[in-house]
Amino acid sequence: MGKSLCMLAAVIFLGGSVLGDEATTRSPSGFNFTSPVTVKWTEAESVEERGRDGRTPAAPQTKLLPTTSSSSSVTTDVRENRQEPNRKEKDNREDHNTKDKKEELACPPIGLESLRVDDSQIQASSYQRTGLGPHRGRLNIQSGIEDGDLYDGAWCAEYKDRHQWLEVDAIHPTLFTGVILQGRNSIWSWDWVETYKVQLSNDSVNWQICMNGTEEAIFEGNQNPETPILGLLPVPTVARFIRINPQTWYFNGTICLRAEILGCGADDSADIYATEEDKGSKDELDFRHHNYKEMRKLMKSVTEECPDITHIYTIGKSYTGLKLYVMEISDNPGKHELGEPEFRYVAGMHGNEALGRELVLNLMQYMCKEYKKGNQRIVRLVKETRIHLLPSMNPDGYEVAYEKGSELAGWADGRYSFEGIDLNHNFPDLNNIMWDAQEKAAAKSKVSNHYIPIPEYYTQEDAFVAPETRAVISWMQDIPFVLSANLHGGELVVTYPFDCTRDWAPQEDTPTADNAFFRWLATVYASTHLVLANPNRRICHYEDFQSHNNIINGGAWHTVPGSMNDFSYLHTNCFEVTVELSCDKFPHVSELPAEWENNKESLLVYMEQVHRGIKGVIRDKLTKQGIANAIIKVEDHDHDIRSAADGDYWRLLNPGEYKIVVWAEGYIPSMRRCSVGMEPHPTICDFTLTKTPLQRLKEIRARGGKIPQDLQLRLRALRLRKLRASTKVLNRRRESQRQQTRAARSS
């Protein structure tokens, strides 16, 4: 295609804008970074709604540097500038319209990272071996531990010369606007491309080099293996094929790269694929990435639309003071109802795994809208279940990833908390406490298998425990959760406890006493996920989870001491799995509708599993009052649960006949047999307990004094009080530091 035609298409697409030697660029992810707008929602705008240095991130700037010689004409240099916040309030509608306009003009990735681009569409001039073939040249692809296997971490050319290239066939005529480059992912080698050229073609035979004026454009590549670098084409150009042609590379390495291509579809009547429609969603939801301020606005809008079934509350704050918001969806929000199970979704534990956050926000909107429409499935869920949705457990980390954008955040930016803590390794390791006790005990049956107290060291003020972790632990204590899922990203698999292996083995199947039911839970999600359930899907990185039916024991994948899943199972009554939602941790905004459709049925059907097994109320025979903390034992299941404050309980079980024994301190134990059917409806299995004569005598003597609790409950309550006390001290200290910082800035 001629250069004049390319120029004409670019000018039409960009609305007549002219690119000079120095041009302002749009975020490749379609984001629009603007000054904050005051949020009038129970609180005024505070420091947490601005950048960490008190400033607001501005749109990234790209400069095309002038040519200094014929051999090096231009370098695309990407920098993120920061500007002082505009202190005047902006109209919300104007801000939203500006965002929509910029997202509309920005071209999305064509799909190397998200796997929309098939392996067959990627070619190369040469490659060292199959594991370093062109199909591995995808942004953020991860390698196996061993170099030389079939799944290495980049495309690497066989030869070290300037004639090597990686080629992508977009199938459709595409307006190419940029390239994002990364080096090789490897723990053994350092390889990356430092400069490169871009070539374009309509037939893969005749190629034109991307030009900057009259000179060949040379783009700046990488300076390390992991940081993604954006190179914008001086003139966006319509073509079908694009090549990345490395010019220089790390002096001690070889030609290796991972890439993403930015491009928009271009109308062409001759294109035989033009009638093929992109995947999307028919649900009218807010499909975009929401920063902290926008997340709050969306949650508020849902409560305003459905005030009768929604309630928003906070469980604590992040290190920088961002609140951890939870939305409750129930027909009687704000209150635990006798016999109604409590369910939770937790997303954003790793801040850069952004898909879970958006899916939870989508779920809020969807349930509100469908409830109002009278969708019987949703109505039944709302009336029979108390649902809690935490979209962002690590808001500090998310803001870091959000500022860089979906493609430029890389694989790890924003993963950790502000203090550098991996929250999924930050819960108390109760597994080894239980296993050590079992090894030392003369009789294993005497060792507690549930409600294991938090260890003493964990409750201290100087314990390395993130405020986000402390907040979630307190939340777990306050609400008798029955079932949960922890939403992650970067893979396609569902994992179930135990996550931690015995004897610190790096990989070992480590089942719980409820292994069969956990496998059922994992299978329910995986089998209804549109991509996970596809037998022809490509593996994400280097592990083929299809050989495990897309589910795996957490310890069999890799050991994770101190995981939230294991803590939830051993410290509370709640069963929890981890869902790895997609290969791409931070999908581009254009991918969100399809990802919602991939996960929608899975999110709903997983919630419905909270109604499997048995449930009931344990009452005092004389007073008819519920008995709290009664122990429910299932024969041949070495994991007990306890009744909630009102005496109600829920025991998740697969179909079958079970012998259930219930006992509480001061009461005579009771036994009965309960049958669990195939349908997702719980079997009602109530118990009435009679006090022992000795207990009745104690109560008469005590004259209204406290009934003694068993030692385990006392210790559990004491440790929680200590943890909450140390949390309050740390929160006051951090708030004082933030106030001093704000005072210093204002002066």
mmCIF file with all atom_site columns, C-alpha atoms in Angstrom, residues 592-667:
data_model
loop_
_atom_site.group_PDB
_atom_site.id
_atom_site.type_symbol
_atom_site.label_atom_id
_atom_site.label_alt_id
_atom_site.label_comp_id
_atom_site.label_asym_id
_atom_site.label_entity_id
_atom_site.label_seq_id
_atom_site.pdbx_PDB_ins_code
_atom_site.Cartn_x
_atom_site.Cartn_y
_atom_site.Cartn_z
_atom_site.occupancy
_atom_site.B_iso_or_equiv
_atom_site.pdbx_formal_charge
_atom_site.auth_seq_id
_atom_site.auth_comp_id
_atom_site.auth_asym_id
_atom_site.auth_atom_id
_atom_site.pdbx_PDB_model_num
ATOM 1  C CA . LEU A 1 592 ? -13.557 -7.038  29.355 1.00 0.00 ? 592 LEU A CA 1
ATOM 2  C CA . PRO A 1 593 ? -16.957 -7.814  27.734 1.00 0.00 ? 593 PRO A CA 1
ATOM 3  C CA . ALA A 1 594 ? -15.671 -11.172 26.462 1.00 0.00 ? 594 ALA A CA 1
ATOM 4  C CA . GLU A 1 595 ? -14.079 -11.967 29.823 1.00 0.00 ? 595 GLU A CA 1
ATOM 5  C CA . TRP A 1 596 ? -17.382 -11.260 31.555 1.00 0.00 ? 596 TRP A CA 1
ATOM 6  C CA . GLU A 1 597 ? -19.116 -13.726 29.250 1.00 0.00 ? 597 GLU A CA 1
ATOM 7  C CA . ASN A 1 598 ? -16.354 -16.273 29.877 1.00 0.00 ? 598 ASN A CA 1
ATOM 8  C CA . ASN A 1 599 ? -16.888 -16.065 33.643 1.00 0.00 ? 599 ASN A CA 1
ATOM 9  C CA . LYS A 1 600 ? -20.535 -15.050 34.143 1.00 0.00 ? 600 LYS A CA 1
ATOM 10 C CA . GLU A 1 601 ? -22.055 -18.522 34.412 1.00 0.00 ? 601 GLU A CA 1
ATOM 11 C CA . SER A 1 602 ? -19.131 -19.743 36.536 1.00 0.00 ? 602 SER A CA 1
ATOM 12 C CA . LEU A 1 603 ? -19.546 -16.891 39.012 1.00 0.00 ? 603 LEU A CA 1
ATOM 13 C CA . LEU A 1 604 ? -23.255 -17.643 39.410 1.00 0.00 ? 604 LEU A CA 1
ATOM 14 C CA . VAL A 1 605 ? -23.120 -21.432 39.569 1.00 0.00 ? 605 VAL A CA 1
ATOM 15 C CA . TYR A 1 606 ? -20.248 -21.337 42.077 1.00 0.00 ? 606 TYR A CA 1
ATOM 16 C CA . MET A 1 607 ? -22.316 -19.149 44.409 1.00 0.00 ? 607 MET A CA 1
ATOM 17 C CA . GLU A 1 608 ? -25.146 -21.672 44.208 1.00 0.00 ? 608 GLU A CA 1
ATOM 18 C CA . GLN A 1 609 ? -22.877 -24.372 45.675 1.00 0.00 ? 609 GLN A CA 1
ATOM 19 C CA . VAL A 1 610 ? -23.190 -22.718 49.091 1.00 0.00 ? 610 VAL A CA 1
ATOM 20 C CA . HIS A 1 611 ? -26.547 -24.505 49.303 1.00 0.00 ? 611 HIS A CA 1
ATOM 21 C CA . ARG A 1 612 ? -25.119 -28.033 49.017 1.00 0.00 ? 612 ARG A CA 1
ATOM 22 C CA . GLY A 1 613 ? -24.758 -30.381 51.964 1.00 0.00 ? 613 GLY A CA 1
ATOM 23 C CA . ILE A 1 614 ? -26.618 -30.045 55.260 1.00 0.00 ? 614 ILE A CA 1
ATOM 24 C CA . LYS A 1 615 ? -27.692 -27.143 57.417 1.00 0.00 ? 615 LYS A CA 1
ATOM 25 C CA . GLY A 1 616 ? -29.705 -26.639 60.545 1.00 0.00 ? 616 GLY A CA 1
ATOM 26 C CA . VAL A 1 617 ? -30.007 -25.020 63.951 1.00 0.00 ? 617 VAL A CA 1
ATOM 27 C CA . ILE A 1 618 ? -28.632 -26.401 67.211 1.00 0.00 ? 618 ILE A CA 1
ATOM 28 C CA . ARG A 1 619 ? -30.883 -25.444 70.121 1.00 0.00 ? 619 ARG A CA 1
ATOM 29 C CA . ASP A 1 620 ? -31.079 -25.857 73.876 1.00 0.00 ? 620 ASP A CA 1
ATOM 30 C CA . LYS A 1 621 ? -33.872 -28.305 74.701 1.00 0.00 ? 621 LYS A CA 1
ATOM 31 C CA . LEU A 1 622 ? -35.288 -26.228 77.557 1.00 0.00 ? 622 LEU A CA 1
ATOM 32 C CA . THR A 1 623 ? -34.832 -22.629 76.409 1.00 0.00 ? 623 THR A CA 1
ATOM 33 C CA . LYS A 1 624 ? -35.153 -23.295 72.635 1.00 0.00 ? 624 LYS A CA 1
ATOM 34 C CA . GLN A 1 625 ? -32.318 -20.777 72.183 1.00 0.00 ? 625 GLN A CA 1
ATOM 35 C CA . GLY A 1 626 ? -29.583 -21.373 69.619 1.00 0.00 ? 626 GLY A CA 1
ATOM 36 C CA . ILE A 1 627 ? -26.283 -22.722 70.926 1.00 0.00 ? 627 ILE A CA 1
ATOM 37 C CA . ALA A 1 628 ? -23.187 -20.953 69.586 1.00 0.00 ? 628 ALA A CA 1
ATOM 38 C CA . ASN A 1 629 ? -19.883 -22.757 68.924 1.00 0.00 ? 629 ASN A CA 1
ATOM 39 C CA . ALA A 1 630 ? -21.383 -26.235 69.045 1.00 0.00 ? 630 ALA A CA 1
ATOM 40 C CA . ILE A 1 631 ? -19.091 -28.664 67.215 1.00 0.00 ? 631 ILE A CA 1
ATOM 41 C CA . ILE A 1 632 ? -20.489 -30.550 64.210 1.00 0.00 ? 632 ILE A CA 1
ATOM 42 C CA . LYS A 1 633 ? -18.598 -33.767 63.417 1.00 0.00 ? 633 LYS A CA 1
ATOM 43 C CA . VAL A 1 634 ? -19.098 -35.796 60.244 1.00 0.00 ? 634 VAL A CA 1
ATOM 44 C CA . GLU A 1 635 ? -18.038 -39.421 60.446 1.00 0.00 ? 635 GLU A CA 1
ATOM 45 C CA . ASP A 1 636 ? -14.978 -40.210 58.282 1.00 0.00 ? 636 ASP A CA 1
ATOM 46 C CA . HIS A 1 637 ? -14.346 -36.469 57.736 1.00 0.00 ? 637 HIS A CA 1
ATOM 47 C CA . ASP A 1 638 ? -11.475 -35.294 59.906 1.00 0.00 ? 638 ASP A CA 1
ATOM 48 C CA . HIS A 1 639 ? -12.548 -31.665 59.795 1.00 0.00 ? 639 HIS A CA 1
ATOM 49 C CA . ASP A 1 640 ? -15.178 -30.234 62.120 1.00 0.00 ? 640 ASP A CA 1
ATOM 50 C CA . ILE A 1 641 ? -17.113 -26.973 61.954 1.00 0.00 ? 641 ILE A CA 1
ATOM 51 C CA . ARG A 1 642 ? -18.899 -24.868 64.586 1.00 0.00 ? 642 ARG A CA 1
ATOM 52 C CA . SER A 1 643 ? -22.329 -23.313 64.824 1.00 0.00 ? 643 SER A CA 1
ATOM 53 C CA . ALA A 1 644 ? -22.719 -19.553 64.455 1.00 0.00 ? 644 ALA A CA 1
ATOM 54 C CA . ALA A 1 645 ? -23.857 -17.102 67.136 1.00 0.00 ? 645 ALA A CA 1
ATOM 55 C CA . ASP A 1 646 ? -27.542 -17.954 66.608 1.00 0.00 ? 646 ASP A CA 1
ATOM 56 C CA . GLY A 1 647 ? -26.909 -21.692 66.662 1.00 0.00 ? 647 GLY A CA 1
ATOM 57 C CA . ASP A 1 648 ? -27.267 -22.159 62.899 1.00 0.00 ? 648 ASP A CA 1
ATOM 58 C CA . TYR A 1 649 ? -24.666 -24.079 60.885 1.00 0.00 ? 649 TYR A CA 1
ATOM 59 C CA . TRP A 1 650 ? -23.888 -25.159 57.326 1.00 0.00 ? 650 TRP A CA 1
ATOM 60 C CA . ARG A 1 651 ? -21.787 -28.211 56.443 1.00 0.00 ? 651 ARG A CA 1
ATOM 61 C CA . LEU A 1 652 ? -20.806 -28.510 52.771 1.00 0.00 ? 652 LEU A CA 1
ATOM 62 C CA . LEU A 1 653 ? -20.938 -32.143 51.647 1.00 0.00 ? 653 LEU A CA 1
ATOM 63 C CA . ASN A 1 654 ? -21.234 -34.187 48.473 1.00 0.00 ? 654 ASN A CA 1
ATOM 64 C CA . PRO A 1 655 ? -24.316 -36.388 47.965 1.00 0.00 ? 655 PRO A CA 1
ATOM 65 C CA . GLY A 1 656 ? -24.480 -39.370 50.318 1.00 0.00 ? 656 GLY A CA 1
ATOM 66 C CA . GLU A 1 657 ? -25.520 -40.682 53.736 1.00 0.00 ? 657 GLU A CA 1
ATOM 67 C CA . TYR A 1 658 ? -23.698 -39.209 56.739 1.00 0.00 ? 658 TYR A CA 1
ATOM 68 C CA . LYS A 1 659 ? -23.536 -39.847 60.464 1.00 0.00 ? 659 LYS A CA 1
ATOM 69 C CA . ILE A 1 660 ? -23.487 -36.468 62.209 1.00 0.00 ? 660 ILE A CA 1
ATOM 70 C CA . VAL A 1 661 ? -22.503 -35.969 65.846 1.00 0.00 ? 661 VAL A CA 1
ATOM 71 C CA . VAL A 1 662 ? -23.038 -32.612 67.576 1.00 0.00 ? 662 VAL A CA 1
ATOM 72 C CA . TRP A 1 663 ? -21.733 -31.633 70.995 1.00 0.00 ? 663 TRP A CA 1
ATOM 73 C CA . ALA A 1 664 ? -21.253 -28.431 72.963 1.00 0.00 ? 664 ALA A CA 1
ATOM 74 C CA . GLU A 1 665 ? -19.654 -27.723 76.307 1.00 0.00 ? 665 GLU A CA 1
ATOM 75 C CA . GLY A 1 666 ? -22.072 -28.505 79.121 1.00 0.00 ? 666 GLY A CA 1
ATOM 76 C CA . TYR A 1 667 ? -24.408 -30.551 76.877 1.00 0.00 ? 667 TYR A CA 1
#
